[in-house]
Amino acid sequence: MSDNLDGTTTGTRPEDGGTGARIVAALDGVGMRRITTGQIILDAVDWTVRAGEHWALLGPNGAGKTSILRLVGATHHPTTGTVEVLGHRLGRVDVRELRAHIGHVSTSQRVPLDLPGHTVVLTGHTGTVQPLWKAYDTEVRDRADALLAELDIKDLADRPYGVCSGGQRARVLIARALMADPALLLLDEPFNALDLPSREDLIDTMRRLAAGRPHLATVTVTHHLEELSPAIGHALLLRDGRVLARGPVEDVLTPDRMTACFGRPIEVTRHAGRWLARSAGQP
């Protein structure tokens, strides 16, 4: 495995099938228990994310999706098993340094509402809530400008974050996360509470981001197949902390597997790279 926190060298595992693809994150026999009650949160989870892959994490509430995201985001440690991120095993690396190379987007992130969009993006360079102006030289400021342009939100540069729409905020946060040029981008329910136009704008942003950054790996937690970008090529289904299925989306997002995951009959269709799930028997 790589000795660099940016994951630039090659590492392989048996499940690579001999492709030599670089491993970005790997869970091996991972279990998590709640210390106070002994409740099982995750049980014997095996999962590998490679450079350039785009994964969706799906499952009912309480299935363990956020717990997995916290593990690969290096904010939690497993109770059993091993977690490796960017070539480093949790428990053997300074996680503060490791987190600097992982992009994380969540609607629960604390962002001062009065900061303009450009400043919010700048704080991604220092990983701080408030800006540290002395740390932002011309090169850093230009990079923030370029990211706003890449995500098609240059018009938000001077707009206070607090008056941005939900979809605009999500794209500002993605730009902020990309300031560290991460190898791995984690998105925790980024479509939460978005209206239809905002959802579609964000989906298109994710599609373009995948096309423009071929080595970036992403993991998106969502509850709805309709929110999956056509760039999503892999899916992990969780139920009660256990993996029901993982792999290419066309193999995982089947009616039988979705029914087993969510506990009710579900029909699944796909058109032009977009997915739709509904209860079986609905007109």
PDB file of C-alpha atoms in Angstrom:
ATOM      1  CA  MET A   1       0.000   0.000   0.000  1.00  0.00           C
ATOM      2  CA  SER A   2       1.040   3.647  -0.508  1.00  0.00           C
ATOM      3  CA  ASP A   3       3.141   5.449   2.063  1.00  0.00           C
ATOM      4  CA  ASN A   4       1.907   8.841   0.824  1.00  0.00           C
ATOM      5  CA  LEU A   5      -1.117  10.554   2.324  1.00  0.00           C
ATOM      6  CA  ASP A   6      -2.180  11.702  -1.129  1.00  0.00           C
ATOM      7  CA  GLY A   7      -2.322   8.046  -2.204  1.00  0.00           C
ATOM      8  CA  THR A   8      -0.158   8.604  -5.275  1.00  0.00           C
ATOM      9  CA  THR A   9       1.580   5.232  -5.348  1.00  0.00           C
ATOM     10  CA  THR A  10      -0.043   1.959  -6.253  1.00  0.00           C
ATOM     11  CA  GLY A  11      -1.459  -0.532  -3.810  1.00  0.00           C
ATOM     12  CA  THR A  12      -3.388  -3.709  -4.575  1.00  0.00           C
ATOM     13  CA  ARG A  13      -5.557  -6.211  -2.785  1.00  0.00           C
ATOM     14  CA  PRO A  14      -6.701  -9.673  -3.896  1.00  0.00           C
ATOM     15  CA  GLU A  15     -10.124  -8.369  -4.918  1.00  0.00           C
ATOM     16  CA  ASP A  16      -8.501  -6.076  -7.487  1.00  0.00           C
ATOM     17  CA  GLY A  17      -8.519  -9.030  -9.836  1.00  0.00           C
ATOM     18  CA  GLY A  18      -4.951  -8.231 -10.883  1.00  0.00           C
ATOM     19  CA  THR A  19      -5.848  -4.821 -12.358  1.00  0.00           C
ATOM     20  CA  GLY A  20      -3.332  -2.970 -10.178  1.00  0.00           C
ATOM     21  CA  ALA A  21      -5.910  -0.239  -9.474  1.00  0.00           C
ATOM     22  CA  ARG A  22      -4.904   2.111  -6.677  1.00  0.00           C
ATOM     23  CA  ILE A  23      -6.774   1.536  -3.441  1.00  0.00           C
ATOM     24  CA  VAL A  24      -8.240   4.693  -1.933  1.00  0.00           C
ATOM     25  CA  ALA A  25     -10.088   3.100   0.992  1.00  0.00           C
ATOM     26  CA  ALA A  26     -10.461  -0.464   2.217  1.00  0.00           C
ATOM     27  CA  LEU A  27     -12.480  -2.039   5.033  1.00  0.00           C
ATOM     28  CA  ASP A  28     -11.565  -5.581   6.043  1.00  0.00           C
ATOM     29  CA  GLY A  29     -13.783  -7.470   8.507  1.00  0.00           C
ATOM     30  CA  VAL A  30     -14.872  -4.210  10.085  1.00  0.00           C
ATOM     31  CA  GLY A  31     -17.188  -4.195  13.062  1.00  0.00           C
ATOM     32  CA  MET A  32     -18.412  -1.330  15.241  1.00  0.00           C
ATOM     33  CA  ARG A  33     -20.242  -1.524  18.561  1.00  0.00           C
ATOM     34  CA  ARG A  34     -21.752   1.183  20.707  1.00  0.00           C
ATOM     35  CA  ILE A  35     -19.580   1.256  23.810  1.00  0.00           C
ATOM     36  CA  THR A  36     -22.346   2.063  26.272  1.00  0.00           C
ATOM     37  CA  THR A  37     -24.838  -0.588  25.137  1.00  0.00           C
ATOM     38  CA  GLY A  38     -22.847  -3.075  23.064  1.00  0.00           C
ATOM     39  CA  GLN A  39     -25.239  -2.507  20.168  1.00  0.00           C
ATOM     40  CA  ILE A  40     -23.856  -3.732  16.840  1.00  0.00           C
ATOM     41  CA  ILE A  41     -23.550  -0.841  14.378  1.00  0.00           C
ATOM     42  CA  LEU A  42     -21.480  -2.596  11.696  1.00  0.00           C
ATOM     43  CA  ASP A  43     -20.794  -6.305  11.378  1.00  0.00           C
ATOM     44  CA  ALA A  44     -18.008  -7.922   9.289  1.00  0.00           C
ATOM     45  CA  VAL A  45     -17.972  -5.265   6.562  1.00  0.00           C
ATOM     46  CA  ASP A  46     -15.581  -5.801   3.648  1.00  0.00           C
ATOM     47  CA  TRP A  47     -15.405  -3.029   1.053  1.00  0.00           C
ATOM     48  CA  THR A  48     -12.838  -1.485  -1.281  1.00  0.00           C
ATOM     49  CA  VAL A  49     -12.910   1.843  -3.114  1.00  0.00           C
ATOM     50  CA  ARG A  50     -10.460   2.462  -5.951  1.00  0.00           C
ATOM     51  CA  ALA A  51      -9.303   5.626  -7.646  1.00  0.00           C
ATOM     52  CA  GLY A  52     -11.836   6.955 -10.133  1.00  0.00           C
ATOM     53  CA  GLU A  53     -14.742   4.937  -8.736  1.00  0.00           C
ATOM     54  CA  HIS A  54     -18.015   6.577  -7.747  1.00  0.00           C
ATOM     55  CA  TRP A  55     -20.017   4.737  -5.102  1.00  0.00           C
ATOM     56  CA  ALA A  56     -23.501   5.122  -3.690  1.00  0.00           C
ATOM     57  CA  LEU A  57     -24.219   3.950  -0.126  1.00  0.00           C
ATOM     58  CA  LEU A  58     -27.849   2.921   0.235  1.00  0.00           C
ATOM     59  CA  GLY A  59     -29.946   1.394   2.983  1.00  0.00           C
ATOM     60  CA  PRO A  60     -32.703   2.097   5.503  1.00  0.00           C
ATOM     61  CA  ASN A  61     -32.236   4.505   8.385  1.00  0.00           C
ATOM     62  CA  GLY A  62     -29.899   2.961  10.926  1.00  0.00           C
ATOM     63  CA  ALA A  63     -28.302   0.606   8.407  1.00  0.00           C
ATOM     64  CA  GLY A  64     -24.793   1.932   9.084  1.00  0.00           C
ATOM     65  CA  LYS A  65     -24.227   4.266   6.136  1.00  0.00           C
ATOM     66  CA  THR A  66     -23.019   7.248   8.141  1.00  0.00           C
ATOM     67  CA  SER A  67     -20.812   4.994  10.284  1.00  0.00           C
ATOM     68  CA  ILE A  68     -19.017   3.726   7.188  1.00  0.00           C
ATOM     69  CA  LEU A  69     -18.581   7.281   5.955  1.00  0.00           C
ATOM     70  CA  ARG A  70     -17.034   8.236   9.298  1.00  0.00           C
ATOM     71  CA  LEU A  71     -14.586   5.348   9.053  1.00  0.00           C
ATOM     72  CA  VAL A  72     -13.352   6.179   5.561  1.00  0.00           C
ATOM     73  CA  GLY A  73     -13.351   9.846   6.562  1.00  0.00           C
ATOM     74  CA  ALA A  74     -10.933   8.984   9.399  1.00  0.00           C
ATOM     75  CA  THR A  75     -13.178  10.475  12.090  1.00  0.00           C
ATOM     76  CA  HIS A  76     -13.991   7.142  13.790  1.00  0.00           C
ATOM     77  CA  HIS A  77     -12.112   3.894  14.409  1.00  0.00           C
ATOM     78  CA  PRO A  78     -13.530   0.369  14.075  1.00  0.00           C
ATOM     79  CA  THR A  79     -14.094  -1.891  17.057  1.00  0.00           C
ATOM     80  CA  THR A  80     -12.825  -4.881  15.085  1.00  0.00           C
ATOM     81  CA  GLY A  81     -11.177  -5.320  11.692  1.00  0.00           C
ATOM     82  CA  THR A  82      -9.015  -2.833   9.801  1.00  0.00           C
ATOM     83  CA  VAL A  83      -9.621   0.366   7.868  1.00  0.00           C
ATOM     84  CA  GLU A  84      -7.058   1.712   5.420  1.00  0.00           C
ATOM     85  CA  VAL A  85      -7.443   5.128   3.822  1.00  0.00           C
ATOM     86  CA  LEU A  86      -5.021   6.543   1.245  1.00  0.00           C
ATOM     87  CA  GLY A  87      -2.605   3.745   2.036  1.00  0.00           C
ATOM     88  CA  HIS A  88      -2.600   4.208   5.805  1.00  0.00           C
ATOM     89  CA  ARG A  89      -4.214   2.073   8.475  1.00  0.00           C
ATOM     90  CA  LEU A  90      -6.318   3.834  11.076  1.00  0.00           C
ATOM     91  CA  GLY A  91      -4.602   3.527  14.427  1.00  0.00           C
ATOM     92  CA  ARG A  92      -1.156   3.830  12.835  1.00  0.00           C
ATOM     93  CA  VAL A  93      -1.385   7.305  11.325  1.00  0.00           C
ATOM     94  CA  ASP A  94      -2.006  10.863  12.480  1.00  0.00           C
ATOM     95  CA  VAL A  95      -5.643  11.146  11.459  1.00  0.00           C
ATOM     96  CA  ARG A  96      -5.502  14.944  11.553  1.00  0.00           C
ATOM     97  CA  GLU A  97      -3.002  14.907   8.710  1.00  0.00           C
ATOM     98  CA  LEU A  98      -4.921  12.176   6.909  1.00  0.00           C
ATOM     99  CA  ARG A  99      -8.208  14.113   7.025  1.00  0.00           C
ATOM    100  CA  ALA A 100      -6.536  16.996   5.197  1.00  0.00           C
ATOM    101  CA  HIS A 101      -6.469  14.781   2.093  1.00  0.00           C
ATOM    102  CA  ILE A 102     -10.135  13.742   2.274  1.00  0.00           C
ATOM    103  CA  GLY A 103     -12.947  15.977   1.052  1.00  0.00           C
ATOM    104  CA  HIS A 104     -16.135  15.874   3.120  1.00  0.00           C
ATOM    105  CA  VAL A 105     -19.460  17.471   2.237  1.00  0.00           C
ATOM    106  CA  SER A 106     -22.430  17.475   4.598  1.00  0.00           C
ATOM    107  CA  THR A 107     -25.405  19.781   4.985  1.00  0.00           C
ATOM    108  CA  SER A 108     -24.705  19.746   8.732  1.00  0.00           C
ATOM    109  CA  GLN A 109     -21.314  21.440   8.307  1.00  0.00           C
ATOM    110  CA  ARG A 110     -20.918  24.646  10.291  1.00  0.00           C
ATOM    111  CA  VAL A 111     -20.515  27.585   7.929  1.00  0.00           C
ATOM    112  CA  PRO A 112     -20.907  31.235   9.014  1.00  0.00           C
ATOM    113  CA  LEU A 113     -23.924  32.503   7.103  1.00  0.00           C
ATOM    114  CA  ASP A 114     -22.416  35.930   6.494  1.00  0.00           C
ATOM    115  CA  LEU A 115     -19.331  34.661   4.642  1.00  0.00           C
ATOM    116  CA  PRO A 116     -19.414  35.121   0.857  1.00  0.00           C
ATOM    117  CA  GLY A 117     -19.055  32.040  -1.322  1.00  0.00           C
ATOM    118  CA  HIS A 118     -15.442  32.738  -2.291  1.00  0.00           C
ATOM    119  CA  THR A 119     -14.420  33.003   1.358  1.00  0.00           C
ATOM    120  CA  VAL A 120     -16.228  29.772   2.251  1.00  0.00           C
ATOM    121  CA  VAL A 121     -14.236  28.013  -0.480  1.00  0.00           C
ATOM    122  CA  LEU A 122     -11.003  29.564   0.807  1.00  0.00           C
ATOM    123  CA  THR A 123     -11.561  28.043   4.262  1.00  0.00           C
ATOM    124  CA  GLY A 124     -11.215  24.629   2.652  1.00  0.00           C
ATOM    125  CA  HIS A 125      -7.500  25.377   2.243  1.00  0.00           C
ATOM    126  CA  THR A 126      -7.022  25.696   5.989  1.00  0.00           C
ATOM    127  CA  GLY A 127      -9.798  23.329   7.077  1.00  0.00           C
ATOM    128  CA  THR A 128     -11.231  26.001   9.350  1.00  0.00           C
ATOM    129  CA  VAL A 129     -14.677  27.444   9.974  1.00  0.00           C
ATOM    130  CA  GLN A 130     -13.468  31.039   9.971  1.00  0.00           C
ATOM    131  CA  PRO A 131     -11.017  32.323   7.342  1.00  0.00           C
ATOM    132  CA  LEU A 132      -7.312  32.583   8.166  1.00  0.00           C
ATOM    133  CA  TRP A 133      -6.462  35.421   5.809  1.00  0.00           C
ATOM    134  CA  LYS A 134      -2.668  35.235   6.171  1.00  0.00           C
ATOM    135  CA  ALA A 135      -2.759  31.682   4.794  1.00  0.00           C
ATOM    136  CA  TYR A 136      -4.409  32.659   1.513  1.00  0.00           C
ATOM    137  CA  ASP A 137      -1.870  33.902  -1.002  1.00  0.00           C
ATOM    138  CA  THR A 138      -2.610  34.738  -4.627  1.00  0.00           C
ATOM    139  CA  GLU A 139      -2.232  31.123  -5.728  1.00  0.00           C
ATOM    140  CA  VAL A 140      -4.762  29.915  -3.157  1.00  0.00           C
ATOM    141  CA  ARG A 141      -7.232  32.647  -4.062  1.00  0.00           C
ATOM    142  CA  ASP A 142      -6.867  31.837  -7.749  1.00  0.00           C
ATOM    143  CA  ARG A 143      -7.538  28.181  -6.982  1.00  0.00           C
ATOM    144  CA  ALA A 144     -10.762  29.124  -5.206  1.00  0.00           C
ATOM    145  CA  ASP A 145     -11.757  31.188  -8.257  1.00  0.00           C
ATOM    146  CA  ALA A 146     -11.043  28.223 -10.536  1.00  0.00           C
ATOM    147  CA  LEU A 147     -13.147  25.865  -8.427  1.00  0.00           C
ATOM    148  CA  LEU A 148     -16.090  28.251  -8.424  1.00  0.00           C
ATOM    149  CA  ALA A 149     -15.811  28.337 -12.208  1.00  0.00           C
ATOM    150  CA  GLU A 150     -15.454  24.547 -12.478  1.00  0.00           C
ATOM    151  CA  LEU A 151     -18.663  24.052 -10.500  1.00  0.00           C
ATOM    152  CA  ASP A 152     -20.413  26.801 -12.491  1.00  0.00           C
ATOM    153  CA  ILE A 153     -21.035  29.027  -9.452  1.00  0.00           C
ATOM    154  CA  LYS A 154     -18.802  32.041 -10.136  1.00  0.00           C
ATOM    155  CA  ASP A 155     -21.865  34.221  -9.526  1.00  0.00           C
ATOM    156  CA  LEU A 156     -21.872  33.069  -5.893  1.00  0.00           C
ATOM    157  CA  ALA A 157     -18.381  34.400  -5.154  1.00  0.00           C
ATOM    158  CA  ASP A 158     -19.682  37.530  -3.423  1.00  0.00           C
ATOM    159  CA  ARG A 159     -23.056  36.198  -2.280  1.00  0.00           C
ATOM    160  CA  PRO A 160     -23.435  35.510   1.458  1.00  0.00           C
ATOM    161  CA  TYR A 161     -23.692  31.794   2.133  1.00  0.00           C
ATOM    162  CA  GLY A 162     -26.829  32.376   4.191  1.00  0.00           C
ATOM    163  CA  VAL A 163     -28.855  33.655   1.244  1.00  0.00           C
ATOM    164  CA  CYS A 164     -27.781  30.880  -1.129  1.00  0.00           C
ATOM    165  CA  SER A 165     -30.300  28.166  -1.975  1.00  0.00           C
ATOM    166  CA  GLY A 166     -29.792  24.615  -0.754  1.00  0.00           C
ATOM    167  CA  GLY A 167     -28.396  23.516  -4.098  1.00  0.00           C
ATOM    168  CA  GLN A 168     -26.066  26.488  -4.277  1.00  0.00           C
ATOM    169  CA  ARG A 169     -24.802  25.793  -0.768  1.00  0.00           C
ATOM    170  CA  ALA A 170     -24.098  22.181  -1.706  1.00  0.00           C
ATOM    171  CA  ARG A 171     -21.983  23.246  -4.676  1.00  0.00           C
ATOM    172  CA  VAL A 172     -20.110  25.828  -2.592  1.00  0.00           C
ATOM    173  CA  LEU A 173     -19.317  23.091  -0.055  1.00  0.00           C
ATOM    174  CA  ILE A 174     -18.089  20.768  -2.814  1.00  0.00           C
ATOM    175  CA  ALA A 175     -15.794  23.526  -4.086  1.00  0.00           C
ATOM    176  CA  ARG A 176     -14.583  24.029  -0.506  1.00  0.00           C
ATOM    177  CA  ALA A 177     -13.860  20.297  -0.146  1.00  0.00           C
ATOM    178  CA  LEU A 178     -11.900  20.277  -3.407  1.00  0.00           C
ATOM    179  CA  MET A 179      -9.506  23.008  -2.202  1.00  0.00           C
ATOM    180  CA  ALA A 180      -7.317  20.291  -0.673  1.00  0.00           C
ATOM    181  CA  ASP A 181      -7.232  18.429  -4.015  1.00  0.00           C
ATOM    182  CA  PRO A 182      -8.451  15.255  -2.283  1.00  0.00           C
ATOM    183  CA  ALA A 183      -8.164  11.743  -3.678  1.00  0.00           C
ATOM    184  CA  LEU A 184     -11.457  10.877  -1.960  1.00  0.00           C
ATOM    185  CA  LEU A 185     -14.632  12.960  -1.745  1.00  0.00           C
ATOM    186  CA  LEU A 186     -17.355  11.942   0.731  1.00  0.00           C
ATOM    187  CA  LEU A 187     -20.887  13.318   0.354  1.00  0.00           C
ATOM    188  CA  ASP A 188     -23.303  12.734   3.217  1.00  0.00           C
ATOM    189  CA  GLU A 189     -26.860  13.188   1.900  1.00  0.00           C
ATOM    190  CA  PRO A 190     -25.960  16.245  -0.209  1.00  0.00           C
ATOM    191  CA  PHE A 191     -29.451  16.290  -1.779  1.00  0.00           C
ATOM    192  CA  ASN A 192     -31.225  16.686   1.553  1.00  0.00           C
ATOM    193  CA  ALA A 193     -34.200  19.104   1.266  1.00  0.00           C
ATOM    194  CA  LEU A 194     -33.369  20.190  -2.298  1.00  0.00           C
ATOM    195  CA  ASP A 195     -36.154  21.053  -4.699  1.00  0.00           C
ATOM    196  CA  LEU A 196     -36.258  19.448  -8.156  1.00  0.00           C
ATOM    197  CA  PRO A 197     -34.248  22.095 -10.083  1.00  0.00           C
ATOM    198  CA  SER A 198     -31.578  22.240  -7.362  1.00  0.00           C
ATOM    199  CA  ARG A 199     -31.359  18.446  -7.287  1.00  0.00           C
ATOM    200  CA  GLU A 200     -30.872  18.261 -11.033  1.00  0.00           C
ATOM    201  CA  ASP A 201     -28.238  21.024 -10.961  1.00  0.00           C
ATOM    202  CA  LEU A 202     -26.293  19.117  -8.307  1.00  0.00           C
ATOM    203  CA  ILE A 203     -26.581  15.825 -10.195  1.00  0.00           C
ATOM    204  CA  ASP A 204     -25.212  17.521 -13.316  1.00  0.00           C
ATOM    205  CA  THR A 205     -22.399  19.000 -11.227  1.00  0.00           C
ATOM    206  CA  MET A 206     -21.426  15.541  -9.990  1.00  0.00           C
ATOM    207  CA  ARG A 207     -21.510  14.154 -13.531  1.00  0.00           C
ATOM    208  CA  ARG A 208     -19.206  16.900 -14.804  1.00  0.00           C
ATOM    209  CA  LEU A 209     -16.932  16.570 -11.797  1.00  0.00           C
ATOM    210  CA  ALA A 210     -16.456  12.863 -12.465  1.00  0.00           C
ATOM    211  CA  ALA A 211     -15.681  13.522 -16.124  1.00  0.00           C
ATOM    212  CA  GLY A 212     -13.203  16.290 -15.348  1.00  0.00           C
ATOM    213  CA  ARG A 213     -11.379  14.504 -12.516  1.00  0.00           C
ATOM    214  CA  PRO A 214     -10.836  10.901 -13.651  1.00  0.00           C
ATOM    215  CA  HIS A 215      -8.752   9.908 -10.616  1.00  0.00           C
ATOM    216  CA  LEU A 216     -11.114  11.281  -7.955  1.00  0.00           C
ATOM    217  CA  ALA A 217     -13.098   8.676  -6.005  1.00  0.00           C
ATOM    218  CA  THR A 218     -16.450   9.654  -4.507  1.00  0.00           C
ATOM    219  CA  VAL A 219     -18.808   8.051  -2.003  1.00  0.00           C
ATOM    220  CA  THR A 220     -22.354   9.417  -1.777  1.00  0.00           C
ATOM    221  CA  VAL A 221     -24.833   8.531   0.966  1.00  0.00           C
ATOM    222  CA  THR A 222     -28.412   8.893  -0.217  1.00  0.00           C
ATOM    223  CA  HIS A 223     -31.877   7.462   0.353  1.00  0.00           C
ATOM    224  CA  HIS A 224     -33.183   7.826  -3.193  1.00  0.00           C
ATOM    225  CA  LEU A 225     -32.037   6.226  -6.443  1.00  0.00           C
ATOM    226  CA  GLU A 226     -33.348   9.267  -8.302  1.00  0.00           C
ATOM    227  CA  GLU A 227     -30.498  11.267  -6.779  1.00  0.00           C
ATOM    228  CA  LEU A 228     -27.773   9.112  -8.324  1.00  0.00           C
ATOM    229  CA  SER A 229     -25.682  10.772 -10.999  1.00  0.00           C
ATOM    230  CA  PRO A 230     -25.058   8.788 -14.205  1.00  0.00           C
ATOM    231  CA  ALA A 231     -21.411   8.835 -13.065  1.00  0.00           C
ATOM    232  CA  ILE A 232     -22.218   6.472 -10.163  1.00  0.00           C
ATOM    233  CA  GLY A 233     -20.831   3.125 -11.246  1.00  0.00           C
ATOM    234  CA  HIS A 234     -20.885   1.165  -7.975  1.00  0.00           C
ATOM    235  CA  ALA A 235     -23.265   0.700  -5.074  1.00  0.00           C
ATOM    236  CA  LEU A 236     -23.165  -0.757  -1.565  1.00  0.00           C
ATOM    237  CA  LEU A 237     -26.401  -1.939   0.017  1.00  0.00           C
ATOM    238  CA  LEU A 238     -26.533  -2.059   3.817  1.00  0.00           C
ATOM    239  CA  ARG A 239     -29.107  -3.439   6.217  1.00  0.00           C
ATOM    240  CA  ASP A 240     -28.693  -3.737   9.988  1.00  0.00           C
ATOM    241  CA  GLY A 241     -24.987  -2.996   9.728  1.00  0.00           C
ATOM    242  CA  ARG A 242     -24.318  -5.784   7.254  1.00  0.00           C
ATOM    243  CA  VAL A 243     -23.477  -5.709   3.564  1.00  0.00           C
ATOM    244  CA  LEU A 244     -26.260  -7.178   1.431  1.00  0.00           C
ATOM    245  CA  ALA A 245     -24.595  -6.461  -1.889  1.00  0.00           C
ATOM    246  CA  ARG A 246     -21.737  -4.433  -3.342  1.00  0.00           C
ATOM    247  CA  GLY A 247     -20.343  -3.960  -6.817  1.00  0.00           C
ATOM    248  CA  PRO A 248     -21.376  -2.477 -10.174  1.00  0.00           C
ATOM    249  CA  VAL A 249     -24.703  -0.653  -9.977  1.00  0.00           C
ATOM    250  CA  GLU A 250     -26.378  -2.846 -12.565  1.00  0.00           C
ATOM    251  CA  ASP A 251     -25.630  -5.927 -10.443  1.00  0.00           C
ATOM    252  CA  VAL A 252     -26.566  -4.363  -7.092  1.00  0.00           C
ATOM    253  CA  LEU A 253     -29.600  -2.170  -7.778  1.00  0.00           C
ATOM    254  CA  THR A 254     -31.911  -5.006  -8.777  1.00  0.00           C
ATOM    255  CA  PRO A 255     -35.533  -5.369  -7.635  1.00  0.00           C
ATOM    256  CA  ASP A 256     -34.728  -8.465  -5.567  1.00  0.00           C
ATOM    257  CA  ARG A 257     -31.799  -6.876  -3.764  1.00  0.00           C
ATOM    258  CA  MET A 258     -33.564  -3.567  -3.183  1.00  0.00           C
ATOM    259  CA  THR A 259     -36.570  -5.468  -1.831  1.00  0.00           C
ATOM    260  CA  ALA A 260     -34.351  -7.412   0.571  1.00  0.00           C
ATOM    261  CA  CYS A 261     -32.607  -4.218   1.648  1.00  0.00           C
ATOM    262  CA  PHE A 262     -35.656  -2.084   2.349  1.00  0.00           C
ATOM    263  CA  GLY A 263     -38.073  -4.804   3.452  1.00  0.00           C
ATOM    264  CA  ARG A 264     -40.859  -4.169   0.950  1.00  0.00           C
ATOM    265  CA  PRO A 265     -41.417  -5.041  -2.733  1.00  0.00           C
ATOM    266  CA  ILE A 266     -39.549  -2.526  -4.903  1.00  0.00           C
ATOM    267  CA  GLU A 267     -39.432  -2.075  -8.642  1.00  0.00           C
ATOM    268  CA  VAL A 268     -36.291  -0.590 -10.174  1.00  0.00           C
ATOM    269  CA  THR A 269     -35.934   0.948 -13.617  1.00  0.00           C
ATOM    270  CA  ARG A 270     -33.126   2.776 -15.391  1.00  0.00           C
ATOM    271  CA  HIS A 271     -33.283   5.224 -18.286  1.00  0.00           C
ATOM    272  CA  ALA A 272     -30.419   7.201 -19.838  1.00  0.00           C
ATOM    273  CA  GLY A 273     -28.200   6.411 -16.870  1.00  0.00           C
ATOM    274  CA  ARG A 274     -30.741   7.572 -14.272  1.00  0.00           C
ATOM    275  CA  TRP A 275     -32.486   5.316 -11.765  1.00  0.00           C
ATOM    276  CA  LEU A 276     -36.009   5.127 -10.408  1.00  0.00           C
ATOM    277  CA  ALA A 277     -37.269   3.015  -7.502  1.00  0.00           C
ATOM    278  CA  ARG A 278     -40.901   2.668  -6.351  1.00  0.00           C
ATOM    279  CA  SER A 279     -43.036   0.231  -4.416  1.00  0.00           C
ATOM    280  CA  ALA A 280     -44.068  -2.701  -6.576  1.00  0.00           C
ATOM    281  CA  GLY A 281     -47.669  -2.586  -7.734  1.00  0.00           C
ATOM    282  CA  GLN A 282     -47.926   1.214  -7.784  1.00  0.00           C
ATOM    283  CA  PRO A 283     -49.463   2.610 -10.975  1.00  0.00           C
TER     284      PRO A 283
END
